[in-house]
Structure formats: C-alpha cells, structure tokens
PDB file of C-alpha atoms in Angstrom:
ATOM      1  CA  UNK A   1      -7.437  15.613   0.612  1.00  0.00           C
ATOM      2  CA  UNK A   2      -6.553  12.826   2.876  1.00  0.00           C
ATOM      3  CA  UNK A   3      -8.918  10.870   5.155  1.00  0.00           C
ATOM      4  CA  UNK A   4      -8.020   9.020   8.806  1.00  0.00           C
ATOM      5  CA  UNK A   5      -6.880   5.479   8.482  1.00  0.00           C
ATOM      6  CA  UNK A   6      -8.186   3.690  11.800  1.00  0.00           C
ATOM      7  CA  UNK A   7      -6.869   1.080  14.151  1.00  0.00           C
ATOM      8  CA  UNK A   8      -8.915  -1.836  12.374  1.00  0.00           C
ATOM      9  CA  UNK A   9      -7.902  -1.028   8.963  1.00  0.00           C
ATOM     10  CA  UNK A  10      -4.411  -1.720  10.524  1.00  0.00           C
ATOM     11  CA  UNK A  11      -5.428  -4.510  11.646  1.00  0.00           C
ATOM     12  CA  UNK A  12      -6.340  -5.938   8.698  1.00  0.00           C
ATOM     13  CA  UNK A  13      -3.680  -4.911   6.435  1.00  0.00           C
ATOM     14  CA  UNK A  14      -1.092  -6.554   9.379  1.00  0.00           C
ATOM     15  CA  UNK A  15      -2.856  -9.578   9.021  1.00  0.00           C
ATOM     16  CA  UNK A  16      -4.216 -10.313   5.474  1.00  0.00           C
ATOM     17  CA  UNK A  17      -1.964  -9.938   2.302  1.00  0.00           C
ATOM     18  CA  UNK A  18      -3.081  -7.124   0.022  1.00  0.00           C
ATOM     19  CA  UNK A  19      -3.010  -6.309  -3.247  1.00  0.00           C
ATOM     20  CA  UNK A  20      -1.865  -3.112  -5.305  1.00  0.00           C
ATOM     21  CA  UNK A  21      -3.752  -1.778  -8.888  1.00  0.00           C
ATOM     22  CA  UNK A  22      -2.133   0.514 -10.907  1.00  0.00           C
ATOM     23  CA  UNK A  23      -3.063   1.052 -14.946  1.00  0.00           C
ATOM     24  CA  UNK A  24      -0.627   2.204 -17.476  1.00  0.00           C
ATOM     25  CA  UNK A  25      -0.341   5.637 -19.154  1.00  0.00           C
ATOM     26  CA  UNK A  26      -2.577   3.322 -22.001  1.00  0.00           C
ATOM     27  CA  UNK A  27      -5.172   2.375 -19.310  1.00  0.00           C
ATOM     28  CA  UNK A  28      -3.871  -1.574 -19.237  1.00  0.00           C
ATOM     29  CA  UNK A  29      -5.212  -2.308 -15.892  1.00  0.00           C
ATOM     30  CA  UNK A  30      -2.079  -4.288 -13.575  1.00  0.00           C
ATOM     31  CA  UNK A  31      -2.714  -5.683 -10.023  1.00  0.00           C
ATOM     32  CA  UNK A  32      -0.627  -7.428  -7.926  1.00  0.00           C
ATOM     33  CA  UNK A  33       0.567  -8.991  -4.206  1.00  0.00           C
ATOM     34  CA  UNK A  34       2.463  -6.633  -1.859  1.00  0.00           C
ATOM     35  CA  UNK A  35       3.389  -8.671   1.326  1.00  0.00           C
ATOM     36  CA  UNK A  36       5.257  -5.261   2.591  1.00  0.00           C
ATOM     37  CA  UNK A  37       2.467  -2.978   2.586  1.00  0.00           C
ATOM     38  CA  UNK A  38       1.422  -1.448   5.896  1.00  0.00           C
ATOM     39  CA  UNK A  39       0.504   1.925   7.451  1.00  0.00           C
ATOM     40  CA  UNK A  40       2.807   4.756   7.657  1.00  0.00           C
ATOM     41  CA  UNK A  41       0.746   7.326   9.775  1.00  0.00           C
ATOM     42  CA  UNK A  42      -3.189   7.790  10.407  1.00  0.00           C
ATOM     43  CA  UNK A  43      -3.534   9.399   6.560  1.00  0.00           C
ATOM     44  CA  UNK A  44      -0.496   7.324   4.411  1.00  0.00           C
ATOM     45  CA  UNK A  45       0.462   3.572   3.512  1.00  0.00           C
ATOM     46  CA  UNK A  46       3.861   2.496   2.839  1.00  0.00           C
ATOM     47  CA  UNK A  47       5.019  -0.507   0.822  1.00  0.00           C
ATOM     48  CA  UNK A  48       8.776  -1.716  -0.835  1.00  0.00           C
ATOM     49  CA  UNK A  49       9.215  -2.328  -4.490  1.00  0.00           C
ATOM     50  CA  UNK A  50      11.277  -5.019  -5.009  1.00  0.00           C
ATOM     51  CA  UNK A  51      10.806  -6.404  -7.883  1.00  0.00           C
ATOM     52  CA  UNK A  52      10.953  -3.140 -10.247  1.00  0.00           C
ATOM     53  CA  UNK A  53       8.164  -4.435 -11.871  1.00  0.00           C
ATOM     54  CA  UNK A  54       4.923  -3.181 -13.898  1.00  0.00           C
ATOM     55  CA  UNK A  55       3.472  -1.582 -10.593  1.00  0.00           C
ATOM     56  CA  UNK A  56       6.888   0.338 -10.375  1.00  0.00           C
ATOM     57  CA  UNK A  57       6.508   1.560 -13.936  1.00  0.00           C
ATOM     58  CA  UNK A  58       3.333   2.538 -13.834  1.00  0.00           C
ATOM     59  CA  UNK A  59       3.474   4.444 -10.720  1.00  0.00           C
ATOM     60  CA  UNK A  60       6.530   5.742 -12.159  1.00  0.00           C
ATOM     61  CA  UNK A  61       4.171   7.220 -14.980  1.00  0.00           C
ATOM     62  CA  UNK A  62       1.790   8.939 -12.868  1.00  0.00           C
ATOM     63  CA  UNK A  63      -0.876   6.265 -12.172  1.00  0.00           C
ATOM     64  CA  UNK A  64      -3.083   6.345  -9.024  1.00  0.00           C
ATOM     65  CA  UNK A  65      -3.118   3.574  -7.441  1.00  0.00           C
ATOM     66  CA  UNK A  66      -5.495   1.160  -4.964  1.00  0.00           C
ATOM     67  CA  UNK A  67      -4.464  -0.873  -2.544  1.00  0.00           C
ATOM     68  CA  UNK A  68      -7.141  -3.586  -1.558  1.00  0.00           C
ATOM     69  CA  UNK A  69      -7.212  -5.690   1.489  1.00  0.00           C
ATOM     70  CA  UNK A  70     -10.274  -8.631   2.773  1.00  0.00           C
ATOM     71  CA  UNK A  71     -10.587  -9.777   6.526  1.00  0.00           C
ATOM     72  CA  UNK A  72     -12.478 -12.991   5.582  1.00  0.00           C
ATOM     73  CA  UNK A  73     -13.569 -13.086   8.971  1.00  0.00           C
ATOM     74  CA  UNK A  74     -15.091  -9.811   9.032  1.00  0.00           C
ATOM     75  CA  UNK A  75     -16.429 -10.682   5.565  1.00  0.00           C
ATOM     76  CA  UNK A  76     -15.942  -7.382   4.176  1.00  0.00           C
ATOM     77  CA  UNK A  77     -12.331  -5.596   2.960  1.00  0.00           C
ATOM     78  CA  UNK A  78     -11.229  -2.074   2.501  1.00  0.00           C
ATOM     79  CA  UNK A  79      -9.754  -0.201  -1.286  1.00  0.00           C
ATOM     80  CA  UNK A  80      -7.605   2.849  -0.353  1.00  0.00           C
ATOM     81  CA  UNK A  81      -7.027   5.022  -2.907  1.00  0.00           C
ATOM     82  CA  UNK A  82      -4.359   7.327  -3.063  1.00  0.00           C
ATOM     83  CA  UNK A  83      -1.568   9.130  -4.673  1.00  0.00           C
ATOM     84  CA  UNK A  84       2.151   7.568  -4.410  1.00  0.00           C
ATOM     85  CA  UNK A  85       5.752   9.101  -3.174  1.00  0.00           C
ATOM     86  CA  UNK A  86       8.770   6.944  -4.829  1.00  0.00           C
ATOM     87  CA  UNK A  87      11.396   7.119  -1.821  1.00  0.00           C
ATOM     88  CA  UNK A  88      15.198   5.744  -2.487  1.00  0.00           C
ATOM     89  CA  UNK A  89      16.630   7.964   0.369  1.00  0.00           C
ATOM     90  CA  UNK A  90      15.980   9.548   3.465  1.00  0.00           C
ATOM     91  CA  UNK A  91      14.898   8.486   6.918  1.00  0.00           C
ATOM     92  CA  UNK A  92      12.061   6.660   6.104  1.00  0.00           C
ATOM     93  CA  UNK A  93      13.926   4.641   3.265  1.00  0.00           C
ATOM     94  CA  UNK A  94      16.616   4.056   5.590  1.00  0.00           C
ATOM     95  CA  UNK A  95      14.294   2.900   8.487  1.00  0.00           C
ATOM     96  CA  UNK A  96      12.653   0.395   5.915  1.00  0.00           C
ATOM     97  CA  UNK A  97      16.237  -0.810   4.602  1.00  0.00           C
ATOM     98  CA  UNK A  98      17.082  -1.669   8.294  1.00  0.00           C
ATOM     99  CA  UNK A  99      13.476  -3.256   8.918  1.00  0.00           C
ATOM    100  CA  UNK A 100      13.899  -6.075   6.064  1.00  0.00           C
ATOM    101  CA  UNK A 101      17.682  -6.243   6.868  1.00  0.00           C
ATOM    102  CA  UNK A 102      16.570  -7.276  10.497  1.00  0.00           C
ATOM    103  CA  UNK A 103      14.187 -10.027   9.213  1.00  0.00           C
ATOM    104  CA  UNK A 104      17.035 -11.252   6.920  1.00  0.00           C
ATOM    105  CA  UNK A 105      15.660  -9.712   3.359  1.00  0.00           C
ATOM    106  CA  UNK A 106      17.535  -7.566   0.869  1.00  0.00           C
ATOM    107  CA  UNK A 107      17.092  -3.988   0.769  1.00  0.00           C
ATOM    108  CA  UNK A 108      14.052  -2.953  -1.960  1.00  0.00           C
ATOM    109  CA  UNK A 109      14.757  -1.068  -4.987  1.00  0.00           C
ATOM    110  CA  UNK A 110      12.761   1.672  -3.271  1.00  0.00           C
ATOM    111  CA  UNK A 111       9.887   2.611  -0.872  1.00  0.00           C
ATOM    112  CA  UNK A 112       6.644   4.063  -1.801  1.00  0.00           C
ATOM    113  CA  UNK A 113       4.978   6.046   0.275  1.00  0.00           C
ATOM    114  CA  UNK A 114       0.710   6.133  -0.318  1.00  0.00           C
ATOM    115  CA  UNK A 115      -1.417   9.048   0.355  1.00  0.00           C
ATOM    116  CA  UNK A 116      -4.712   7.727   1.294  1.00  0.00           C
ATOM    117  CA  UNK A 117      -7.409   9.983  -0.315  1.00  0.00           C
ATOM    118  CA  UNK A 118     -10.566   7.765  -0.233  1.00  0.00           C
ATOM    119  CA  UNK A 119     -11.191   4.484   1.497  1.00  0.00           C
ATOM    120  CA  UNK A 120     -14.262   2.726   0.891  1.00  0.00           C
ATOM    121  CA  UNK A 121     -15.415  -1.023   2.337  1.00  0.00           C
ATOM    122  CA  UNK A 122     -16.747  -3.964  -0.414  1.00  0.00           C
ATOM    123  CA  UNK A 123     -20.015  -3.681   0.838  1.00  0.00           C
ATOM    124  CA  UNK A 124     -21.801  -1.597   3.751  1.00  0.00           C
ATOM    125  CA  UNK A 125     -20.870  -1.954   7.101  1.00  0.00           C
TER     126      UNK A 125
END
C-alpha cells in the first residue's frame, strides 16, 4: 500500500533537512541527518548512504524506516513511513552518481529507494 506524496511535502523536504529512524533487529532505536533525501515519484523517497553507517545496517536487516521532516514556518512537519530498496546499480543509481558528481561530491556507497506507505503530520492540519 502506498499513498500520494504532494507538491508541499516536496517542498518541505527540498527545503528543510530531514532525518531518518531505523531500529535494529534488537529494537535499539537509531536516527539520524540525511541532507540527500528527496522525492523519487508521487508514492517513493530516495536518499544516498554514504557513510555505511548504523542506518545502512539496519535497513540492511530488514528495519522499516521513517523519515521525518519540520517546516518551522508552517509549524507543523510530516513522518513518512515506508519500506526501503538498497540500489548499487541501475539507472536510478547511475542518475544519482552523476547528480553528486555534478555538485562536486563522491559517489555514495549506495541509493535507497523509500516506499512511502503512511504519512502522517505532528499535529492536525
């Protein structure tokens, strides 16, 4: 099940930094800064791992994960909840590798492509 990301939840994530949670296959919680995280398509994020960290791992073990994001203008933020796609090939691996190569960074250990299942705000809008 996947719901319809929508032009101001792009917005936001363009504009604020957002944060990743994952939990390990022992349920230690981790969460964590991904400057690269954006939308994909109208029901998927996508992000680069670069650091091979804890996040990696633990999506590497199965964990969902949530991605949350606050427009302290708006006063309010979004969590998207979803499950993850490791990509180290392909097209859209490729495409990302070029992306950060343009802006001068080094290619990421991988993408990782999020399919949103639930979004929810901090409080009602």
């Amino acid at each position: 099940m996947s719901v319809e990301i929508t032009d101001h939840m792009a917005e936001v994530l363009k504009e604020q930094l957002a944060f990743i949670a994952t939990t390990s296959p022992d349920g230690v919680p981790n969460v964590g800064p991904k400057g690269s995280i954006g939308v994909y398509d109208h029901t998927a994020l996508v992000f680069d791992e670069t650091t091979g960290g804890t996040t990696l791992n633990n999506i590497q073990e199965g964990s969902p994960v949530m991605i949350a994001v606050v427009d302290r203008a708006w006063k309010n933020g979004y969590r998207f909840t979803g499950r993850t796609e490791i990509l180290d090939a392909g097209d859209i691996f490729t495409d990302r590798v070029q992306a950060r190569a343009d802006r001068g960074k080094s290619a990421q250990i991988c993408s990782v492509l999020v399919h949103v299942d639930k979004v929810s705000t901090f409080r009602p809008v």
